[in-house]
PDB file of C-alpha atoms in Angstrom:
ATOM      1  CA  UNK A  73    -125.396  63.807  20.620  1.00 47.00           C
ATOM      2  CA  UNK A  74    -124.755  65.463  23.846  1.00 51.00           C
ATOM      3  CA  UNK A  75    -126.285  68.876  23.093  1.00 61.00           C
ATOM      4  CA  UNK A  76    -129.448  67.338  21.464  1.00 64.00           C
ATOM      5  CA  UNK A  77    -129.833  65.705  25.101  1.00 78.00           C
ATOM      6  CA  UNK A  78    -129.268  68.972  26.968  1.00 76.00           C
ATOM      7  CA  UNK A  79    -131.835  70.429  24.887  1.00 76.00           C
ATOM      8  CA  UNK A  80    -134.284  67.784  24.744  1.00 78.00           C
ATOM      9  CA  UNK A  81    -133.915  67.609  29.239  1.00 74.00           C
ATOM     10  CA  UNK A  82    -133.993  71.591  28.908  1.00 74.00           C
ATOM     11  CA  UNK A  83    -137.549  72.134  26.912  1.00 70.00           C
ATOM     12  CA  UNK A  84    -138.617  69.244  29.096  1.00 74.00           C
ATOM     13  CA  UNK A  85    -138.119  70.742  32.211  1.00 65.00           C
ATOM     14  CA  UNK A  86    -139.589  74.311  30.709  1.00 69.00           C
ATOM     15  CA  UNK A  87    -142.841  72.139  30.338  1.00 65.00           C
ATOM     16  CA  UNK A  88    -143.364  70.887  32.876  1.00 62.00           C
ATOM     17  CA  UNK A  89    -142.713  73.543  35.131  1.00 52.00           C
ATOM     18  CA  UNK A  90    -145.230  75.382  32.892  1.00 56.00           C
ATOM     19  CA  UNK A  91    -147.875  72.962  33.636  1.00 56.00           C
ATOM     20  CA  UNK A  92    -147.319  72.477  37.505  1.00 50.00           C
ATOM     21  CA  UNK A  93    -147.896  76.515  37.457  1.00 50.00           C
ATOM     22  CA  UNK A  94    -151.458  75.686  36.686  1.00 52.00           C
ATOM     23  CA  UNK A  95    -152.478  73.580  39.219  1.00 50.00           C
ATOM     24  CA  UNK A  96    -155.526  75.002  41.206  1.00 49.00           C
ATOM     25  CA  UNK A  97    -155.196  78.330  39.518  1.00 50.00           C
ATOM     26  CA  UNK A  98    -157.938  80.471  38.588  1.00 52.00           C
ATOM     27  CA  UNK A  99    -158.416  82.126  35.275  1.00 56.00           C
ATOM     28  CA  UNK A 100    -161.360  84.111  34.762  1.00 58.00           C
ATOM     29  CA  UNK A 101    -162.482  83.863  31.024  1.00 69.00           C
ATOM     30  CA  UNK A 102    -165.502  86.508  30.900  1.00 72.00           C
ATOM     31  CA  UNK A 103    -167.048  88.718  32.905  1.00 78.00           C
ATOM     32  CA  UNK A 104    -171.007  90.164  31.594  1.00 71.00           C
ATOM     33  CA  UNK A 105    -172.767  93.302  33.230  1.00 78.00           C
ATOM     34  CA  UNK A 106    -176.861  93.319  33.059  1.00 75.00           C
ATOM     35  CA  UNK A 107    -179.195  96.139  34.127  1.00 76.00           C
ATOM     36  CA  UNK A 108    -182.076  93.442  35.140  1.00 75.00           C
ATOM     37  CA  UNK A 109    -182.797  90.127  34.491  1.00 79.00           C
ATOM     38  CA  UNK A 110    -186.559  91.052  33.457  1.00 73.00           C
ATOM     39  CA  UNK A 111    -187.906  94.801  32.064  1.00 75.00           C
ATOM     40  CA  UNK A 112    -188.451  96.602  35.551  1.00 74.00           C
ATOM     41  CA  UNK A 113    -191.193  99.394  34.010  1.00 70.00           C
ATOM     42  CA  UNK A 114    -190.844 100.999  37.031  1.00 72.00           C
ATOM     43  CA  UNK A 115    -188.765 102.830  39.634  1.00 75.00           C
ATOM     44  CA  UNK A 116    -190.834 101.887  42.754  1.00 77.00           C
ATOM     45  CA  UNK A 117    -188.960  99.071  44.098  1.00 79.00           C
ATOM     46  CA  UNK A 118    -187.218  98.230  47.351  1.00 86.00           C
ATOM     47  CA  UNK A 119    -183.592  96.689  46.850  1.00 87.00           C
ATOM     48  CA  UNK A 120    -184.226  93.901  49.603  1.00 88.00           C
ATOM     49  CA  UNK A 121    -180.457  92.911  49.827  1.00 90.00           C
ATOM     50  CA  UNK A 122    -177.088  91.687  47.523  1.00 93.00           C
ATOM     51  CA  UNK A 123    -176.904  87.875  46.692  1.00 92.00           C
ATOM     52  CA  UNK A 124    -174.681  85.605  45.354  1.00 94.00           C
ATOM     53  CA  UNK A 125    -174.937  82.125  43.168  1.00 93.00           C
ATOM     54  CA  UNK A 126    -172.622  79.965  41.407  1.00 93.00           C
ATOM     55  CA  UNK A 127    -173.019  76.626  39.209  1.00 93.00           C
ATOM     56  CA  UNK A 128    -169.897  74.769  37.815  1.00 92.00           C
ATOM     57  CA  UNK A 129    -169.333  72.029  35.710  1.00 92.00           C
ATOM     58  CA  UNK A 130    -166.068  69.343  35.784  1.00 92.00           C
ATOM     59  CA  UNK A 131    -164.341  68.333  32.294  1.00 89.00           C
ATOM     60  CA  UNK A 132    -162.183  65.397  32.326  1.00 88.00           C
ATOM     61  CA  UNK A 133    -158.839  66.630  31.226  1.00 81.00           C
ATOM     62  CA  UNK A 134    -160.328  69.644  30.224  1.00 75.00           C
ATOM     63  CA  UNK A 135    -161.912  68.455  27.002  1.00 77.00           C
ATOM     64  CA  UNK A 136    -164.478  65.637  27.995  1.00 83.00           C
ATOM     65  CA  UNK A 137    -167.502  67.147  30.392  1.00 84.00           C
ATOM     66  CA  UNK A 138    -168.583  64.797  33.420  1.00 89.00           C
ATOM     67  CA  UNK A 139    -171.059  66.557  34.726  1.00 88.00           C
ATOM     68  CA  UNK A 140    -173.678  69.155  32.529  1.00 90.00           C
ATOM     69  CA  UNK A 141    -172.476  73.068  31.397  1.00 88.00           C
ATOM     70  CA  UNK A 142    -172.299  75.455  34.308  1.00 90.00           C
ATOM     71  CA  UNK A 143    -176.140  77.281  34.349  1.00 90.00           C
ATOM     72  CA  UNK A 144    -176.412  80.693  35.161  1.00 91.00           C
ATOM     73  CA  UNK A 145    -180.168  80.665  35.138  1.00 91.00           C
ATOM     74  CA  UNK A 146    -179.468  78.184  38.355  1.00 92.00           C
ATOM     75  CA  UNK A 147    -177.076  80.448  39.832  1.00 92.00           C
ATOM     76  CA  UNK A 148    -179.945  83.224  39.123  1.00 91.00           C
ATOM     77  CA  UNK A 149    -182.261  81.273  41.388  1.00 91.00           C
ATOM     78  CA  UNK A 150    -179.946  81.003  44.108  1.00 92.00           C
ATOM     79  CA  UNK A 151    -179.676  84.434  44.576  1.00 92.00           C
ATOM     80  CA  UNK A 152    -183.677  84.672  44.604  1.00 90.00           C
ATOM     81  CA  UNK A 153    -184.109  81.939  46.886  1.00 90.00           C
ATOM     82  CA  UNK A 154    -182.476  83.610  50.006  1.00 90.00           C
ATOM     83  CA  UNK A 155    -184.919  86.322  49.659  1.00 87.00           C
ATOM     84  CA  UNK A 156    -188.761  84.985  49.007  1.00 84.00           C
ATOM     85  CA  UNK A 157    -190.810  88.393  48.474  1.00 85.00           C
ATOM     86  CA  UNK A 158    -188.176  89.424  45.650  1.00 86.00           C
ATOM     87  CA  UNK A 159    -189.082  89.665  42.142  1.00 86.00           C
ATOM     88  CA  UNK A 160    -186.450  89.891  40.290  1.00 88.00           C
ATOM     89  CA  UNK A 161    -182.571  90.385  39.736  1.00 90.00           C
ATOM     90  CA  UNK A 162    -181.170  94.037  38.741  1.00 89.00           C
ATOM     91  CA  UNK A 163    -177.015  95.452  38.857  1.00 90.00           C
ATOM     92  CA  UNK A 164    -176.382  91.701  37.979  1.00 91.00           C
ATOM     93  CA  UNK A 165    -172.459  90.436  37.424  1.00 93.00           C
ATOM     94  CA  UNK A 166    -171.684  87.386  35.564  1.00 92.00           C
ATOM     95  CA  UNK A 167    -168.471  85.812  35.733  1.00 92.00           C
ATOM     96  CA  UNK A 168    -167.105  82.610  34.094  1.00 91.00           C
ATOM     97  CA  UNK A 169    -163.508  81.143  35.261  1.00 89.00           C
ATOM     98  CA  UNK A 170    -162.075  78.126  34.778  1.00 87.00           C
ATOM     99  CA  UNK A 171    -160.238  76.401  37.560  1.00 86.00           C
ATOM    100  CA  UNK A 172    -157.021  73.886  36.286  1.00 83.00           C
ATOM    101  CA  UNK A 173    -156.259  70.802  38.477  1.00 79.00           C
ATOM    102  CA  UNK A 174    -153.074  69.085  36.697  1.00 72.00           C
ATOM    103  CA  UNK A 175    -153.684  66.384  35.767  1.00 75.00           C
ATOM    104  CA  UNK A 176    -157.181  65.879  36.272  1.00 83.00           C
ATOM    105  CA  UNK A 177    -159.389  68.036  34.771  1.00 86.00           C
ATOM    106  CA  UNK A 178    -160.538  71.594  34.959  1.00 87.00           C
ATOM    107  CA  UNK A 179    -163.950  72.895  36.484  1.00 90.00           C
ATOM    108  CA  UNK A 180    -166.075  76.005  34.862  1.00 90.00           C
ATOM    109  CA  UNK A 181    -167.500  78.444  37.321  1.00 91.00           C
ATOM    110  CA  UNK A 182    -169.568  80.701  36.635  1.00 93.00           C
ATOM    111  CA  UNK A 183    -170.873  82.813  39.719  1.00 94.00           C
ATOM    112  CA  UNK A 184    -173.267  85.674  39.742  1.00 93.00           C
ATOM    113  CA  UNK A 185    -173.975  88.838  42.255  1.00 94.00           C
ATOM    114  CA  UNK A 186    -177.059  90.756  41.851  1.00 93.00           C
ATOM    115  CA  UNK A 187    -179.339  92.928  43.757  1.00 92.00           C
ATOM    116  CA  UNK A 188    -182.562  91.536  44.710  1.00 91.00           C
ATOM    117  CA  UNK A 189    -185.395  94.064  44.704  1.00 89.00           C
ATOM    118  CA  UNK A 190    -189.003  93.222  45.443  1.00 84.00           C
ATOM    119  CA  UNK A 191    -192.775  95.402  45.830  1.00 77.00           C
ATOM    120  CA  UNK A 192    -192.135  98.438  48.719  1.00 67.00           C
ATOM    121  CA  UNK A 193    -194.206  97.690  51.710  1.00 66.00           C
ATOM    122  CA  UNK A 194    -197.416  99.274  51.808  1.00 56.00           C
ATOM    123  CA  UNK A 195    -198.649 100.553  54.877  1.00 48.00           C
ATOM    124  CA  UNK A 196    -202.416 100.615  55.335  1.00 52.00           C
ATOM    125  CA  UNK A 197    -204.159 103.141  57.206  1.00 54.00           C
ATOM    126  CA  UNK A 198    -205.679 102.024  60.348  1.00 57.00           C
ATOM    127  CA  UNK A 199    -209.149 103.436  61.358  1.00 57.00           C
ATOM    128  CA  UNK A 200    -209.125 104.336  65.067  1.00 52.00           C
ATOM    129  CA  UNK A 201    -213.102 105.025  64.990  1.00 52.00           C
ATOM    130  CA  UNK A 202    -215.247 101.915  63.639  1.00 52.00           C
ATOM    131  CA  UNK A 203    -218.626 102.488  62.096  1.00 53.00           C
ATOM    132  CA  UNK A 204    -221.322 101.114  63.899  1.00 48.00           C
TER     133      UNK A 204
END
């Protein structure tokens, strides 16, 4: 009867041990790589800058979701916001991680970096003599 005790107190302390070593910790689940978000037909673009955007969603003891499914088409916009004359989204990085809070829950992340390019600036010719 003693050992079985001993055991029992043993696998129970192995446990939870096991789960306080998830608290807060970060586990990144997938990570995608995209050329562009949309067909770029053509090589005369300006990269205007490098953005960033993230969306996450909170599950209830990591099976029942409180709020909706992380969007990446939300994070996408994010990222296109900060810049207004871009077009679209090219060297794009997806990455989805999950984030455990014992006991509580566990939140999906899913953040994206991109490149924002837009339309070069055109410069137009200024006449110095006017017609008259």
């Amino acid at each position: 009867m003693m050992n079985f005790n001993k055991i029992t107190l043993v696998c129970v302390l192995i446990g939870i041990l096991s789960l306080v070593g998830c608290i807060g910790s970060h586990v990144p689940k997938e990570i995608h790589l995209y050329d562009s978000a949309t067909v770029v037909r053509s090589t005369d673009y300006k990269v205007l800058g490098k953005g960033t955007g993230q969306d996450s969603a909170f599950y209830l003891l990591g099976m029942f979701p409180v709020t909706k499914a992380p969007n990446v088409e939300l994070a996408m916009s994010q990222i296109l916001e900060k810049y207004p004359t871009g077009k679209t989204l090219i060297n794009i990085k997806i990455q989805v991680e999950d984030k455990a809070y014992f006991p509580l829950g566990l939140v999906t992340v899913v953040n994206v970096t991109a490149d924002v390019v837009g339309q070069p600036e055109e410069t137009i010719p200024t006449n110095q003599k006017e017609n008259k």
